[in-house]
C-alpha cells in the first residue's frame, strides 16, 4: 500500500524561533508551506529569507490576523496586499523566484465566521456573499490553491474546500489550543494522544488510509517546545511529507 502523504503547513510565522524550526525540518527532509503574518514579517524578515533560500514556500496569512468575517472587503484587500508586498520583498532579498501566491485565512475564518465549539474551526456558510467576494478578491490578486493530491475526506469535499482559492487543512495538531484551557488540551501528552485517535469524519484521521492530509502546526514562540515532538510523531506514523504542486 502506498504511504499516506502529508502536506505540512505552518501558520503565524515568523517567530523568534523560526530559524531553529527551519533547520529541524531541513535535517528531516520535510518540505512545508509557511503562512506569514505580515506584522511579524515586517519586524523580522531574516528567518523568512533564510527559509526561502532553503526551499520552503511562503504563503500569506493576512497582516494582523483579523477575522475576515468582521472586516470589510476593502479591509480584507489591505490585509492581503500589505502582506503580499512583504513576501515579495523577502523573495527578492533571497534571490529566488516566488513559486505561487497562496493564502490561509486567520482562524480559518473564510469570511463566514467561526464555529469554535464544533471540530475546532470549521467555517460556517453564513454570510455567503462575503465569503464569495473574498474568494473572488484572492483570485483577482493572483492567488490559487496549490495541488494537494488525494484529499478525499467527505466533510472536506462537502464543504467545497477542494475548489476554494485559499488553503484549508484536514488535520489541526491543536498546538495552539494549549494556550487556552477551554479546549481541553493542556500539553504535549494530550496533543499526541489526539493524533492516535481514529475519527476521520471529525478531523482526526491521521491513521485513516483513505485520505492524504494537509496538516496545520504553528510557529508561535509560546508553543515552540511542542514543534519537534509533534513532527517526530508524524514521522513515526510513516507519513510521507511532500510539497504541493504549484502550476
Ligand atoms: Zn494563524
Short mmCIF file of C-alpha atoms and ligand atoms in Angstrom, two decimals:
data_model
loop_
_atom_site.label_atom_id
_atom_site.label_comp_id
_atom_site.label_asym_id
_atom_site.label_seq_id
_atom_site.Cartn_x
_atom_site.Cartn_y
_atom_site.Cartn_z
CA UNK A 1 0.00 0.00 0.00
CA UNK A 2 1.24 3.46 -0.87
CA UNK A 3 2.23 5.57 2.09
CA UNK A 4 -0.13 8.33 3.06
CA UNK A 5 1.09 11.78 2.02
CA UNK A 6 1.26 14.66 4.48
CA UNK A 7 1.44 18.28 3.36
CA UNK A 8 2.85 20.31 6.24
CA UNK A 9 1.64 23.89 6.71
CA UNK A 10 2.95 26.21 9.42
CA UNK A 11 0.96 29.28 10.43
CA UNK A 12 1.75 32.60 12.09
CA UNK A 13 5.44 32.82 11.23
CA UNK A 14 7.97 34.25 11.73
CA UNK A 15 8.56 33.75 15.44
CA UNK A 16 11.97 34.39 17.01
CA UNK A 17 12.40 30.63 16.91
CA UNK A 18 11.60 30.08 13.23
CA UNK A 19 15.17 29.51 12.11
CA UNK A 20 15.59 26.60 14.51
CA UNK A 21 12.38 25.04 13.13
CA UNK A 22 13.60 25.52 9.56
CA UNK A 23 16.86 23.74 10.42
CA UNK A 24 14.96 20.91 12.12
CA UNK A 25 12.77 20.38 9.03
CA UNK A 26 15.83 20.52 6.76
CA UNK A 27 17.56 17.84 8.82
CA UNK A 28 14.48 15.66 8.48
CA UNK A 29 13.98 16.44 4.79
CA UNK A 30 10.45 17.77 5.38
CA UNK A 31 9.11 20.44 3.00
CA UNK A 32 6.44 22.91 4.10
CA UNK A 33 4.40 25.96 3.28
CA UNK A 34 4.78 28.68 5.92
CA UNK A 35 1.93 31.15 6.24
CA UNK A 36 3.33 34.53 7.25
CA UNK A 37 1.68 37.15 9.36
CA UNK A 38 2.62 40.48 7.78
CA UNK A 39 3.15 42.31 11.07
CA UNK A 40 5.68 39.69 12.18
CA UNK A 41 7.40 39.50 8.80
CA UNK A 42 7.85 43.27 8.83
CA UNK A 43 9.63 43.09 12.20
CA UNK A 44 11.69 40.03 11.43
CA UNK A 45 12.30 39.25 7.75
CA UNK A 46 15.57 37.32 8.21
CA UNK A 47 14.19 33.87 9.07
CA UNK A 48 11.73 34.13 6.17
CA UNK A 49 14.53 34.92 3.70
CA UNK A 50 16.54 32.04 5.18
CA UNK A 51 13.61 29.63 4.75
CA UNK A 52 13.04 30.73 1.15
CA UNK A 53 16.72 30.18 0.34
CA UNK A 54 16.34 26.68 1.75
CA UNK A 55 13.44 25.72 -0.50
CA UNK A 56 10.43 26.47 1.70
CA UNK A 57 7.37 28.22 0.28
CA UNK A 58 5.96 31.36 1.90
CA UNK A 59 2.23 31.93 1.98
CA UNK A 60 0.11 34.86 3.11
CA UNK A 61 -1.77 34.71 6.43
CA UNK A 62 -3.04 38.34 6.49
CA UNK A 63 -1.32 41.31 8.08
CA UNK A 64 -2.59 41.30 11.66
CA UNK A 65 -4.62 38.09 11.91
CA UNK A 66 -8.03 39.76 11.72
CA UNK A 67 -11.22 37.73 11.49
CA UNK A 68 -12.23 38.12 7.86
CA UNK A 69 -15.93 37.86 8.77
CA UNK A 70 -15.58 41.02 10.85
CA UNK A 71 -13.84 43.31 8.38
CA UNK A 72 -14.99 44.93 5.14
CA UNK A 73 -13.92 43.70 1.73
CA UNK A 74 -11.69 46.76 1.40
CA UNK A 75 -10.01 45.90 4.68
CA UNK A 76 -9.58 42.25 3.56
CA UNK A 77 -7.87 43.55 0.46
CA UNK A 78 -5.46 45.70 2.50
CA UNK A 79 -4.67 42.77 4.80
CA UNK A 80 -3.80 40.56 1.84
CA UNK A 81 -1.92 43.14 -0.24
CA UNK A 82 0.23 44.57 2.53
CA UNK A 83 1.49 41.09 3.42
CA UNK A 84 1.83 40.18 -0.23
CA UNK A 85 4.30 43.04 -0.74
CA UNK A 86 6.35 41.92 2.27
CA UNK A 87 6.51 38.35 0.95
CA UNK A 88 7.51 39.65 -2.48
CA UNK A 89 10.35 41.65 -0.89
CA UNK A 90 11.53 38.58 1.03
CA UNK A 91 11.70 36.56 -2.22
CA UNK A 92 13.64 39.40 -3.85
CA UNK A 93 16.08 39.51 -0.95
CA UNK A 94 16.52 35.73 -1.18
CA UNK A 95 17.07 35.96 -4.94
CA UNK A 96 14.53 33.21 -5.54
CA UNK A 97 11.53 33.33 -7.82
CA UNK A 98 8.24 33.15 -5.93
CA UNK A 99 6.58 29.88 -6.99
CA UNK A 100 2.98 30.90 -6.31
CA UNK A 101 0.68 33.08 -4.27
CA UNK A 102 -1.01 31.03 -1.57
CA UNK A 103 -3.25 32.19 1.22
CA UNK A 104 -4.61 30.88 4.50
CA UNK A 105 -7.28 32.69 6.49
CA UNK A 106 -6.53 33.70 10.07
CA UNK A 107 -8.51 31.43 12.44
CA UNK A 108 -9.74 29.53 9.35
CA UNK A 109 -12.41 32.22 9.01
CA UNK A 110 -13.15 32.42 5.29
CA UNK A 111 -15.42 35.37 5.90
CA UNK A 112 -18.40 33.47 7.28
CA UNK A 113 -17.43 33.44 10.93
CA UNK A 114 -16.40 30.58 13.14
CA UNK A 115 -17.94 27.62 14.84
CA UNK A 116 -15.35 27.24 17.53
CA UNK A 117 -17.10 24.62 19.64
CA UNK A 118 -17.58 22.23 16.76
CA UNK A 119 -14.44 20.50 15.48
CA UNK A 120 -12.06 23.34 16.17
CA UNK A 121 -12.60 25.84 13.42
CA UNK A 122 -14.96 24.92 10.65
CA UNK A 123 -16.19 27.97 8.79
CA UNK A 124 -19.95 28.30 8.61
CA UNK A 125 -21.53 29.06 5.30
CA UNK A 126 -23.36 32.04 6.72
CA UNK A 127 -22.54 35.32 5.13
CA UNK A 128 -22.17 33.56 1.78
CA UNK A 129 -21.89 36.77 -0.25
CA UNK A 130 -18.93 38.00 1.76
CA UNK A 131 -17.25 34.57 1.57
CA UNK A 132 -17.64 34.57 -2.21
CA UNK A 133 -16.43 38.17 -2.54
CA UNK A 134 -13.27 37.34 -0.58
CA UNK A 135 -12.65 34.27 -2.77
CA UNK A 136 -13.02 36.48 -5.88
CA UNK A 137 -10.68 39.04 -4.38
CA UNK A 138 -7.99 36.43 -3.76
CA UNK A 139 -8.35 35.17 -7.31
CA UNK A 140 -8.08 38.69 -8.68
CA UNK A 141 -4.89 39.22 -6.67
CA UNK A 142 -3.34 36.16 -8.31
CA UNK A 143 -3.90 33.64 -5.52
CA UNK A 144 -4.54 29.96 -6.28
CA UNK A 145 -4.88 26.83 -4.22
CA UNK A 146 -1.89 24.60 -5.00
CA UNK A 147 -2.46 21.00 -5.92
CA UNK A 148 -2.76 18.74 -2.88
CA UNK A 149 -3.20 15.17 -4.11
CA UNK A 150 -5.63 12.68 -2.66
CA UNK A 151 -7.51 14.80 -0.13
CA UNK A 152 -10.71 12.80 -0.01
CA UNK A 153 -12.49 13.37 3.29
CA UNK A 154 -16.24 13.67 2.74
CA UNK A 155 -16.56 16.63 5.12
CA UNK A 156 -13.78 18.47 3.29
CA UNK A 157 -15.30 17.86 -0.13
CA UNK A 158 -18.84 18.68 1.03
CA UNK A 159 -17.65 22.00 2.44
CA UNK A 160 -16.28 22.90 -1.02
CA UNK A 161 -12.69 23.23 0.20
CA UNK A 162 -11.23 21.45 -2.84
CA UNK A 163 -12.34 24.31 -5.06
CA UNK A 164 -11.63 27.28 -2.81
CA UNK A 165 -8.77 29.61 -3.65
CA UNK A 166 -7.31 29.52 -0.14
CA UNK A 167 -5.54 26.64 1.59
CA UNK A 168 -7.57 24.88 4.27
CA UNK A 169 -6.47 21.86 6.32
CA UNK A 170 -7.52 18.34 7.17
CA UNK A 171 -5.67 17.87 10.45
CA UNK A 172 -5.13 20.53 13.08
CA UNK A 173 -2.44 19.47 15.55
CA UNK A 174 -4.13 21.87 18.01
CA UNK A 175 -0.77 23.01 19.35
CA UNK A 176 -2.35 26.46 19.70
CA UNK A 177 -5.07 25.08 21.98
CA UNK A 178 -2.58 24.69 24.86
CA UNK A 179 -2.78 28.45 25.30
CA UNK A 180 -6.49 28.32 26.18
CA UNK A 181 -7.91 25.89 28.77
CA UNK A 182 -11.39 25.84 27.21
CA UNK A 183 -10.28 23.39 24.51
CA UNK A 184 -9.31 20.66 26.98
CA UNK A 185 -5.77 20.27 25.66
CA UNK A 186 -3.22 21.02 28.31
CA UNK A 187 0.05 19.97 26.73
CA UNK A 188 2.07 17.65 24.56
CA UNK A 189 0.60 14.47 26.00
CA UNK A 190 -2.96 15.47 25.06
CA UNK A 191 -1.83 16.51 21.57
CA UNK A 192 -0.04 13.21 20.92
CA UNK A 193 -2.99 11.21 22.27
CA UNK A 194 -5.33 13.06 19.92
CA UNK A 195 -3.04 12.18 16.99
CA UNK A 196 -3.65 8.49 17.67
CA UNK A 197 -7.45 8.78 17.56
CA UNK A 198 -9.43 7.39 14.65
CA UNK A 199 -12.26 9.80 13.94
CA UNK A 200 -11.69 10.73 10.29
CA UNK A 201 -15.17 12.24 9.94
CA UNK A 202 -14.29 14.71 12.68
CA UNK A 203 -10.87 15.90 11.54
CA UNK A 204 -8.84 13.22 13.33
CA UNK A 205 -7.88 10.90 10.51
CA UNK A 206 -4.09 10.68 10.70
CA UNK A 207 -4.37 6.89 10.94
CA UNK A 208 -7.02 6.65 8.22
CA UNK A 209 -5.57 5.33 4.96
CA UNK A 210 -8.38 6.74 2.79
CA UNK A 211 -7.13 10.32 2.50
CA UNK A 212 -3.93 12.30 2.44
CA UNK A 213 -3.53 15.16 4.91
CA UNK A 214 -2.95 18.90 4.98
CA UNK A 215 -1.53 19.33 8.46
CA UNK A 216 -1.54 22.54 10.47
CA UNK A 217 1.04 23.43 13.10
CA UNK A 218 2.12 26.86 14.31
CA UNK A 219 5.27 28.91 14.56
CA UNK A 220 4.38 30.68 17.79
CA UNK A 221 7.04 31.28 20.43
CA UNK A 222 4.51 30.21 23.13
CA UNK A 223 4.26 26.69 21.68
CA UNK A 224 7.76 26.32 20.21
CA UNK A 225 8.69 23.44 22.53
CA UNK A 226 5.87 21.35 21.01
CA UNK A 227 7.06 21.66 17.42
CA UNK A 228 9.73 18.97 17.24
CA UNK A 229 7.93 16.26 19.25
CA UNK A 230 4.75 16.71 17.19
CA UNK A 231 6.65 16.46 13.90
CA UNK A 232 8.58 13.44 15.21
CA UNK A 233 5.28 11.72 16.00
CA UNK A 234 4.04 12.44 12.46
CA UNK A 235 7.25 10.97 11.05
CA UNK A 236 6.77 7.95 13.31
CA UNK A 237 3.38 7.33 11.74
CA UNK A 238 5.10 6.63 8.43
CA UNK A 239 3.64 9.65 6.65
CA UNK A 240 5.48 10.75 3.52
CA UNK A 241 5.96 14.51 3.59
CA UNK A 242 5.51 16.23 0.29
CA UNK A 243 5.19 19.73 -1.13
CA UNK A 244 2.06 20.62 -3.09
CA UNK A 245 2.43 21.34 -6.79
CA UNK A 246 2.29 24.96 -7.87
CA UNK A 247 1.43 25.31 -11.51
ZN1 LIG B 1 -2.98 32.00 12.41
#
